[in-house]
Amino acid sequence: AAAAAAAAGKGGMPGGGDTAGEAEDVGWPARQGVATGLAALAPAVAVMQLPVIFAFLRRSFGDPVEAVSSAMVSAGVCLIDQQPHPDRMVPLLSPMLESFLSDTSSSETDDRARVGAVVCLAALAKHISPDDPRVNLVLTKLVDALATPSEIVQRTVARSLASLLSGPEMKPKGAAALQEVLGTLLSTPSYAMRRGAAFGLAGLVKGLGMATLKKDGVMAALQAAAEEKSKTAEASNGREAALLAWEALSETLGRMFEPHVVSVLPLLLSCVADGSGGVRHAAVSAAGTIMSNLSTQGVKMVLPSLLHSLRDEDKWRAQHAAVELMGSMAFVNQKQLSATLPQLVPALTTALTHSHAKVREAAGLALGSVGSVIRNPEIAEIVPALLSALREPATATDAALSALAHCQFEHCVDAPSLSLIVPVLHRGLRAPSAQAKRRTAHITGSMCSLLADASDIVPYIPMLLPQLQAVLMDPIPEVRSTGARALGRLCVGLGEEHFPQLVPWLRDGLSQDTSAVERSGAAQGLAEVLSALGDARFAAMLPELLEGARSPSPIAREGHAALWHHLPRVMGARFEPYLPTVLPLVLEGLADPQEAVRDACLTAAHGLVAAYLQAASEVLLPPLQAGLASDNYRIRQSSIELLCELLLRLTDRGPLPLLEEGQTPPPDSPLAHVPTPQQHALLSALHIARLDASPPVKAAAAATWKVLVENTPKTLRAILPTLTAELVARLAGGEGEPQAAAAAALGDLVSKLGERVLPKLLPILQAGLAQGDA
């Protein structure tokens, strides 16, 4: 040991006792090596050598290099714990270590030496019988050492007390020490002694068990001291002492102290607004320590208290503290953070507009703390723009939305990123600008696909959904369309269970007596949502929709007709199996007595034709052809519009190949799926419509005929049997405009073709006379 001491002394000590002198003190590694060697030699050290070694350690405990000092203390503990003859060791070391503690401390070096002596004395006490008076002496010395004006010593003593009292046979001795320390804590005028007593109290409670807090009245005494509102120095010291104790208890006990936090937090926040500066400082420090040790459940328990304090407008200091504590929540683990941010960030955003400058400043710093833990690098780059939008929503929101819109995401969006984005989106959805609403709705709809866990956005649904519903009722069609797509994407990402009232709300919107714009928005939104929820959900709801389309209310019929317009565009090929069910309903609506319903059905029919050209033609051609013979000019007009669009789309606005009767359409024909007799019937109906009494019908038929037919005489001769049959049918169909059109068409046919058509026309008419009215 003497040789080791000599080796350790060669390096010397850096001047001034500054631990930062490691760079200048080239001998400290050698001293640390000596400490490691002593610890390794512990089992072989003879008991009579211990006084010499501890005489050396007495000086080395105060080494200015933290690593050396810690290694020397560890070596001392190893020497005591691994000594094979503890009964002979205790009488040798106990007086020696007690004398170390009796020395006056006048520097940091002395404080470190006392720390080492305290730790070793506590280790030695484990080898003394609990009934030995020296145990009480050790306990007394440890309690007395708490008065040392050094936090290092006080913390170490607290750990030693917890270790000493951990055994069941030692617990009865700790009760008296607990009351002594508690009394010192609440009565001493010295800050250093209050601080030491707080550490000691935490160590004693850890050693004696959590039940001590209630059984021995510790929490009751601390709460009574914190609630004392007197302005005397004694009362202020008591409040500060309680805060110091709660901080030490939280630090020492960790999450075991969590059940007491709910009752403590209101007192902490109240003390932040205390008139004493020492109490305020202790309250802020204690609250920060407590918050850092909370679990997810603990954070959920204390957040309502913080939000309540933030709403207390009479105490700005309490609000300031609450905001600071909310900011400290940004540094809890990711799971805890996800659970608190949906409530946290909106509250902090509100605090940005507080009347007191310090609260506003604290709110800005707290939001900056949230931004500092963002893991997504793309969002991290635009955090300043997002924070600016939260501080100055009227002027900075557009810039933040633009930054989000131009973000090229290569990484998932995390919970902190989402907490800053959502308030900006909420503001953007309420912006007066149509462009801002469209951009915001698009970003909102894309959020689920950008999140690592789509459920992260669920807490924000109550904030975003009402605004998306408002966008859906916007007078500008493009805005409504973007809002509807956003709702559909959210339903794809989250499912209907997170939007239990959305489908009923949209369904009711189809029949609301408000405006056509709002019904159109509801139809568009319902189409997107039903498409997102899947074919089974749509099939289950289709009977209800068909019933609504036949409602006695014209408003409901109009709203449902708008739905048929949007569903083909959204569902695509998935809607095609439902055409035979939906198309007759749409065509039926073309004759509705209400113009708004007719217009909506016509728009829907155009959409169906555009989306399902081949499939729709097979279903549409027969009823449209029949519609041209209707007595109702509205039906004839709608039918000719749809028929013309359908034929022009099928032929790609080119001439229709002329087929003679009995010929089969070639495979490459645009109407290959339409039999030749049906093609002749369509051309016959189109030719008669050219002479309709209604100008719009006449004009549309003439324009389509001109595109489809290259040689009118030749075409008329080819379709003459079918045309004649149609003319006879209409002429015999009673009075009305269709009969007049048929008569005019017959006269036109004879006047144009004359002798060329009469040889064929007369036999057909004679055959009809012979058949009678069969």
Short mmCIF file of C-alpha atoms in Angstrom, two decimals, residues 56-431:
data_model
loop_
_atom_site.label_atom_id
_atom_site.label_comp_id
_atom_site.label_asym_id
_atom_site.label_seq_id
_atom_site.Cartn_x
_atom_site.Cartn_y
_atom_site.Cartn_z
CA PHE A 56 -3.76 6.86 1.77
CA LEU A 57 -7.36 6.77 0.53
CA ARG A 58 -8.29 9.62 2.88
CA ARG A 59 -6.19 11.94 0.75
CA SER A 60 -7.11 10.23 -2.55
CA PHE A 61 -10.87 10.55 -1.93
CA GLY A 62 -10.43 14.25 -2.59
CA ASP A 63 -8.55 13.85 -5.87
CA PRO A 64 -9.39 16.77 -8.18
CA VAL A 65 -10.02 14.38 -11.10
CA GLU A 66 -13.54 12.96 -10.84
CA ALA A 67 -12.58 9.63 -12.41
CA VAL A 68 -9.75 9.11 -9.90
CA SER A 69 -11.88 10.14 -6.92
CA SER A 70 -14.68 7.78 -7.93
CA ALA A 71 -12.22 4.91 -8.48
CA MET A 72 -10.65 5.47 -5.05
CA VAL A 73 -14.06 5.40 -3.32
CA SER A 74 -14.98 2.20 -5.19
CA ALA A 75 -11.67 0.68 -4.11
CA GLY A 76 -12.43 1.54 -0.46
CA VAL A 77 -15.87 -0.10 -0.68
CA CYS A 78 -14.36 -3.23 -2.28
CA LEU A 79 -11.78 -3.47 0.48
CA ILE A 80 -14.52 -3.34 3.11
CA ASP A 81 -17.02 -5.64 1.37
CA GLN A 82 -14.45 -8.32 0.51
CA GLN A 83 -12.53 -8.37 3.78
CA PRO A 84 -12.58 -11.96 5.12
CA HIS A 85 -12.38 -10.84 8.77
CA PRO A 86 -15.10 -8.16 9.23
CA ASP A 87 -15.15 -8.64 13.00
CA ARG A 88 -11.51 -7.49 13.22
CA MET A 89 -11.96 -4.83 10.48
CA VAL A 90 -14.79 -2.88 12.14
CA PRO A 91 -12.84 -1.81 15.30
CA LEU A 92 -9.93 -0.69 13.13
CA LEU A 93 -11.77 1.36 10.51
CA SER A 94 -14.79 2.72 12.37
CA PRO A 95 -12.87 5.32 14.48
CA MET A 96 -10.75 6.19 11.49
CA LEU A 97 -13.67 6.90 9.18
CA GLU A 98 -15.50 8.82 11.93
CA SER A 99 -12.48 11.05 12.30
CA PHE A 100 -12.53 11.71 8.57
CA LEU A 101 -16.06 13.07 8.89
CA SER A 102 -15.17 15.27 11.84
CA ASP A 103 -12.62 17.22 9.81
CA THR A 104 -13.65 20.72 8.74
CA SER A 105 -14.61 21.04 5.09
CA SER A 106 -13.30 24.20 3.46
CA SER A 107 -12.91 23.27 -0.20
CA GLU A 108 -14.17 21.01 -2.93
CA THR A 109 -11.32 18.63 -2.22
CA ASP A 110 -12.47 18.33 1.40
CA ASP A 111 -16.04 17.72 0.24
CA ARG A 112 -14.90 14.86 -1.97
CA ALA A 113 -12.89 13.37 0.84
CA ARG A 114 -15.96 13.46 3.09
CA VAL A 115 -18.00 11.78 0.36
CA GLY A 116 -15.57 8.89 0.26
CA ALA A 117 -15.56 8.62 4.04
CA VAL A 118 -19.37 8.61 4.18
CA VAL A 119 -19.66 5.88 1.52
CA CYS A 120 -17.10 3.71 3.24
CA LEU A 121 -18.70 4.22 6.65
CA ALA A 122 -22.05 3.09 5.28
CA ALA A 123 -20.38 0.02 3.71
CA LEU A 124 -18.74 -0.73 7.06
CA ALA A 125 -22.06 -0.52 8.91
CA LYS A 126 -23.30 -3.57 6.99
CA HIS A 127 -20.79 -5.67 8.92
CA ILE A 128 -21.96 -4.42 12.31
CA SER A 129 -24.78 -6.13 14.20
CA PRO A 130 -27.98 -4.06 14.20
CA ASP A 131 -27.93 -4.18 18.00
CA ASP A 132 -24.45 -2.72 18.17
CA PRO A 133 -24.47 0.90 19.41
CA ARG A 134 -22.08 1.73 16.62
CA VAL A 135 -24.88 1.22 14.09
CA ASN A 136 -26.80 4.00 15.74
CA LEU A 137 -23.61 6.03 15.72
CA VAL A 138 -23.14 5.41 11.98
CA LEU A 139 -26.75 6.34 11.33
CA THR A 140 -26.33 9.51 13.40
CA LYS A 141 -23.13 10.39 11.56
CA LEU A 142 -24.83 9.89 8.22
CA VAL A 143 -27.75 12.11 9.25
CA ASP A 144 -25.33 14.73 10.59
CA ALA A 145 -23.38 14.58 7.31
CA LEU A 146 -26.49 15.77 5.48
CA ALA A 147 -25.72 19.23 6.82
CA THR A 148 -22.52 19.37 4.78
CA PRO A 149 -22.95 22.27 2.30
CA SER A 150 -22.09 20.11 -0.67
CA GLU A 151 -24.62 18.50 -2.96
CA ILE A 152 -22.17 15.74 -3.83
CA VAL A 153 -21.85 14.77 -0.16
CA GLN A 154 -25.59 15.07 0.47
CA ARG A 155 -26.53 12.88 -2.48
CA THR A 156 -24.01 10.26 -1.49
CA VAL A 157 -25.21 10.25 2.12
CA ALA A 158 -28.79 9.78 0.90
CA ARG A 159 -27.77 6.73 -1.14
CA SER A 160 -25.88 5.37 1.87
CA LEU A 161 -28.92 5.80 4.11
CA ALA A 162 -31.09 3.91 1.63
CA SER A 163 -28.55 1.10 1.46
CA LEU A 164 -28.07 0.96 5.25
CA LEU A 165 -31.80 0.75 6.01
CA SER A 166 -32.70 -1.70 3.25
CA GLY A 167 -32.46 -4.73 5.58
CA PRO A 168 -35.58 -5.61 7.63
CA GLU A 169 -33.64 -5.62 10.90
CA MET A 170 -32.54 -2.03 10.30
CA LYS A 171 -35.94 -0.51 9.49
CA PRO A 172 -37.00 0.08 13.13
CA LYS A 173 -33.95 2.26 13.61
CA GLY A 174 -34.83 4.45 10.63
CA ALA A 175 -38.18 5.76 11.90
CA ALA A 176 -36.60 8.09 14.42
CA ALA A 177 -34.06 9.27 11.87
CA LEU A 178 -36.89 9.94 9.42
CA GLN A 179 -38.73 12.20 11.88
CA GLU A 180 -35.49 13.98 12.76
CA VAL A 181 -34.68 14.67 9.13
CA LEU A 182 -38.27 15.74 8.40
CA GLY A 183 -38.20 18.14 11.35
CA THR A 184 -34.89 19.61 10.21
CA LEU A 185 -36.24 19.97 6.67
CA LEU A 186 -39.28 21.99 7.72
CA SER A 187 -37.68 24.13 10.42
CA THR A 188 -34.09 24.99 9.51
CA PRO A 189 -33.43 28.50 8.17
CA SER A 190 -30.35 27.23 6.26
CA TYR A 191 -30.86 26.45 2.57
CA ALA A 192 -27.92 24.01 2.57
CA MET A 193 -29.42 22.08 5.48
CA ARG A 194 -32.86 22.05 3.83
CA ARG A 195 -31.33 20.71 0.66
CA GLY A 196 -29.40 18.03 2.54
CA ALA A 197 -32.46 17.09 4.60
CA ALA A 198 -34.49 16.72 1.39
CA PHE A 199 -31.93 14.30 -0.05
CA GLY A 200 -31.76 12.46 3.26
CA LEU A 201 -35.55 12.18 3.47
CA ALA A 202 -35.67 10.64 0.01
CA GLY A 203 -32.93 8.16 0.92
CA LEU A 204 -34.67 7.18 4.16
CA VAL A 205 -38.00 6.69 2.41
CA LYS A 206 -36.36 4.50 -0.23
CA GLY A 207 -34.72 2.39 2.47
CA LEU A 208 -37.78 2.15 4.72
CA GLY A 209 -40.32 1.65 1.90
CA MET A 210 -42.99 3.68 0.10
CA ALA A 211 -45.53 3.02 2.84
CA THR A 212 -43.53 5.39 5.03
CA LEU A 213 -44.82 8.38 3.05
CA LYS A 214 -48.35 7.86 4.34
CA LYS A 215 -47.78 5.85 7.53
CA ASP A 216 -45.34 8.32 9.07
CA GLY A 217 -47.18 11.37 7.76
CA VAL A 218 -44.43 12.53 5.42
CA MET A 219 -46.71 13.58 2.53
CA ALA A 220 -49.23 15.17 4.89
CA ALA A 221 -46.50 17.27 6.53
CA LEU A 222 -45.06 18.34 3.20
CA GLN A 223 -48.47 19.28 1.78
CA ALA A 224 -49.32 21.26 4.90
CA ALA A 225 -46.05 23.19 4.55
CA ALA A 226 -46.69 23.86 0.84
CA GLU A 227 -50.24 25.09 1.53
CA GLU A 228 -49.12 27.56 4.20
CA LYS A 229 -49.67 30.92 2.49
CA SER A 230 -48.18 33.14 5.21
CA LYS A 231 -45.57 35.59 3.94
CA THR A 232 -43.22 35.08 6.89
CA ALA A 233 -39.70 33.76 6.33
CA GLU A 234 -40.51 30.56 8.24
CA ALA A 235 -43.54 29.83 6.02
CA SER A 236 -41.56 30.56 2.84
CA ASN A 237 -38.77 28.27 4.02
CA GLY A 238 -41.35 25.56 4.73
CA ARG A 239 -42.83 25.83 1.22
CA GLU A 240 -39.36 25.70 -0.29
CA ALA A 241 -38.48 22.70 1.88
CA ALA A 242 -41.56 20.79 0.72
CA LEU A 243 -40.68 21.49 -2.90
CA LEU A 244 -37.08 20.37 -2.38
CA ALA A 245 -38.34 17.19 -0.76
CA TRP A 246 -40.73 16.39 -3.61
CA GLU A 247 -37.98 16.92 -6.13
CA ALA A 248 -35.62 14.61 -4.22
CA LEU A 249 -38.33 11.98 -3.73
CA SER A 250 -39.16 11.96 -7.44
CA GLU A 251 -35.50 11.76 -8.39
CA THR A 252 -34.76 8.97 -5.89
CA LEU A 253 -37.93 6.90 -6.14
CA GLY A 254 -38.59 7.44 -9.85
CA ARG A 255 -41.95 6.13 -11.02
CA MET A 256 -42.75 4.73 -7.58
CA PHE A 257 -43.50 8.33 -6.58
CA GLU A 258 -45.95 8.72 -9.48
CA PRO A 259 -49.18 8.01 -7.51
CA HIS A 260 -48.51 11.12 -5.40
CA VAL A 261 -47.87 13.42 -8.37
CA VAL A 262 -51.52 14.25 -9.03
CA SER A 263 -51.95 15.69 -5.52
CA VAL A 264 -48.58 17.44 -5.61
CA LEU A 265 -48.74 19.11 -9.04
CA PRO A 266 -51.39 21.77 -8.24
CA LEU A 267 -49.31 22.85 -5.24
CA LEU A 268 -46.20 22.99 -7.42
CA LEU A 269 -47.88 25.21 -9.96
CA SER A 270 -49.31 27.38 -7.19
CA CYS A 271 -45.84 27.81 -5.72
CA VAL A 272 -44.51 28.94 -9.09
CA ALA A 273 -46.53 32.11 -8.59
CA ASP A 274 -45.24 32.52 -5.00
CA GLY A 275 -43.97 35.87 -3.87
CA SER A 276 -40.68 34.34 -2.70
CA GLY A 277 -38.03 33.92 -5.35
CA GLY A 278 -36.56 30.86 -3.59
CA VAL A 279 -39.95 29.14 -3.57
CA ARG A 280 -40.54 29.91 -7.25
CA HIS A 281 -37.13 28.56 -8.22
CA ALA A 282 -37.64 25.40 -6.16
CA ALA A 283 -41.10 24.88 -7.66
CA VAL A 284 -39.88 25.12 -11.25
CA SER A 285 -36.96 22.78 -10.54
CA ALA A 286 -39.15 20.25 -8.70
CA ALA A 287 -41.81 20.27 -11.40
CA GLY A 288 -39.22 19.66 -14.12
CA THR A 289 -37.74 16.70 -12.23
CA ILE A 290 -41.15 15.19 -11.56
CA MET A 291 -42.21 15.51 -15.19
CA SER A 292 -39.06 13.81 -16.44
CA ASN A 293 -39.81 10.69 -14.36
CA LEU A 294 -43.43 10.18 -15.40
CA SER A 295 -44.70 7.16 -17.31
CA THR A 296 -47.26 7.36 -20.12
CA GLN A 297 -50.09 6.92 -17.63
CA GLY A 298 -48.53 9.51 -15.34
CA VAL A 299 -48.35 12.05 -18.15
CA LYS A 300 -52.04 11.46 -18.90
CA MET A 301 -52.85 12.04 -15.23
CA VAL A 302 -51.02 15.35 -14.87
CA LEU A 303 -51.86 16.88 -18.24
CA PRO A 304 -55.40 17.94 -17.21
CA SER A 305 -53.93 19.84 -14.22
CA LEU A 306 -51.49 21.64 -16.51
CA LEU A 307 -54.23 22.54 -18.97
CA HIS A 308 -56.41 23.80 -16.12
CA SER A 309 -53.56 25.98 -14.84
CA LEU A 310 -53.06 27.35 -18.32
CA ARG A 311 -56.68 28.55 -18.31
CA ASP A 312 -56.25 30.35 -14.98
CA GLU A 313 -55.84 33.90 -16.27
CA ASP A 314 -55.25 35.42 -12.82
CA LYS A 315 -51.86 33.79 -12.26
CA TRP A 316 -49.53 34.31 -15.15
CA ARG A 317 -46.62 32.74 -13.25
CA ALA A 318 -48.59 29.52 -12.85
CA GLN A 319 -49.42 29.65 -16.55
CA HIS A 320 -45.77 30.26 -17.32
CA ALA A 321 -44.79 27.22 -15.25
CA ALA A 322 -47.47 25.08 -16.86
CA VAL A 323 -46.21 26.05 -20.30
CA GLU A 324 -42.62 25.23 -19.33
CA LEU A 325 -43.68 21.85 -18.00
CA MET A 326 -45.57 21.16 -21.20
CA GLY A 327 -42.40 21.95 -23.10
CA SER A 328 -40.46 19.45 -20.97
CA MET A 329 -42.89 16.74 -22.10
CA ALA A 330 -41.27 16.87 -25.53
CA PHE A 331 -38.34 14.91 -24.13
CA VAL A 332 -40.26 11.92 -22.80
CA ASN A 333 -40.23 8.71 -24.81
CA GLN A 334 -41.96 8.48 -28.17
CA LYS A 335 -44.95 6.53 -26.89
CA GLN A 336 -45.64 9.05 -24.13
CA LEU A 337 -45.16 11.90 -26.58
CA SER A 338 -47.72 10.51 -29.05
CA ALA A 339 -50.30 10.30 -26.27
CA THR A 340 -49.87 13.90 -25.08
CA LEU A 341 -49.13 15.98 -28.17
CA PRO A 342 -52.73 16.18 -29.47
CA GLN A 343 -53.66 18.12 -26.32
CA LEU A 344 -50.28 19.68 -25.72
CA VAL A 345 -49.59 21.55 -28.95
CA PRO A 346 -53.04 23.21 -29.29
CA ALA A 347 -52.73 24.46 -25.71
CA LEU A 348 -49.25 25.82 -26.40
CA THR A 349 -50.47 27.39 -29.63
CA THR A 350 -53.18 29.19 -27.67
CA ALA A 351 -50.57 30.37 -25.17
CA LEU A 352 -48.68 32.05 -28.01
CA THR A 353 -51.34 34.77 -27.93
CA HIS A 354 -51.24 35.26 -24.14
CA SER A 355 -51.26 38.80 -22.83
CA HIS A 356 -48.04 38.33 -20.81
CA ALA A 357 -44.79 38.36 -22.73
CA LYS A 358 -43.12 35.69 -20.59
CA VAL A 359 -45.95 33.23 -21.17
CA ARG A 360 -45.75 33.88 -24.92
CA GLU A 361 -42.00 33.42 -24.85
CA ALA A 362 -42.28 30.19 -22.86
CA ALA A 363 -44.91 28.86 -25.27
CA GLY A 364 -42.62 29.58 -28.22
CA LEU A 365 -39.72 27.81 -26.50
CA ALA A 366 -41.96 24.86 -25.62
CA LEU A 367 -43.07 24.48 -29.23
CA GLY A 368 -39.43 24.76 -30.23
CA SER A 369 -38.74 21.85 -27.86
CA VAL A 370 -41.36 19.80 -29.67
CA GLY A 371 -39.73 20.74 -32.96
CA SER A 372 -36.28 19.77 -31.69
CA VAL A 373 -37.26 16.11 -31.18
CA ILE A 374 -38.63 15.67 -34.71
CA ARG A 375 -36.97 12.70 -36.38
CA ASN A 376 -38.23 13.26 -39.91
CA PRO A 377 -35.43 15.17 -41.72
CA GLU A 378 -37.77 16.72 -44.30
CA ILE A 379 -40.05 18.17 -41.62
CA ALA A 380 -37.06 19.18 -39.48
CA GLU A 381 -35.96 21.49 -42.30
CA ILE A 382 -39.28 23.36 -42.33
CA VAL A 383 -39.82 23.53 -38.54
CA PRO A 384 -39.09 27.29 -38.53
CA ALA A 385 -41.85 27.83 -41.11
CA LEU A 386 -44.29 25.71 -39.10
CA LEU A 387 -43.49 27.54 -35.86
CA SER A 388 -43.89 30.87 -37.63
CA ALA A 389 -47.32 29.76 -38.84
CA LEU A 390 -48.30 28.93 -35.26
CA ARG A 391 -47.07 32.30 -33.98
CA GLU A 392 -48.44 34.39 -36.85
CA PRO A 393 -51.24 32.35 -38.45
CA ALA A 394 -52.64 35.27 -40.43
CA THR A 395 -49.42 35.99 -42.31
CA ALA A 396 -47.26 32.84 -42.17
CA THR A 397 -49.74 30.01 -42.84
CA ASP A 398 -49.46 30.23 -46.64
CA ALA A 399 -45.68 29.92 -46.50
CA ALA A 400 -45.90 26.90 -44.20
CA LEU A 401 -48.47 25.22 -46.46
CA SER A 402 -46.29 25.89 -49.48
CA ALA A 403 -43.29 24.36 -47.70
CA LEU A 404 -45.36 21.27 -46.85
CA ALA A 405 -46.72 20.97 -50.37
CA HIS A 406 -43.23 21.05 -51.89
CA CYS A 407 -41.77 18.60 -49.38
CA GLN A 408 -40.39 15.46 -51.04
CA PHE A 409 -40.95 12.88 -48.30
CA GLU A 410 -38.48 10.04 -48.09
CA HIS A 411 -39.07 9.23 -44.42
CA CYS A 412 -42.16 8.58 -42.33
CA VAL A 413 -43.75 11.46 -40.44
CA ASP A 414 -43.41 11.00 -36.67
CA ALA A 415 -45.72 12.14 -33.87
CA PRO A 416 -43.85 15.41 -33.08
CA SER A 417 -43.94 16.36 -36.76
CA LEU A 418 -47.66 15.66 -36.92
CA SER A 419 -48.35 17.76 -33.82
CA LEU A 420 -46.88 20.85 -35.52
CA ILE A 421 -48.40 20.12 -38.94
CA VAL A 422 -52.01 19.59 -37.84
CA PRO A 423 -52.58 23.10 -36.37
CA VAL A 424 -51.27 24.56 -39.63
CA LEU A 425 -53.61 22.30 -41.62
CA HIS A 426 -56.48 23.29 -39.34
CA ARG A 427 -55.81 26.92 -40.10
CA GLY A 428 -55.36 26.27 -43.83
CA LEU A 429 -58.73 24.50 -44.11
CA ARG A 430 -60.37 27.64 -42.72
CA ALA A 431 -58.49 30.02 -45.02
#
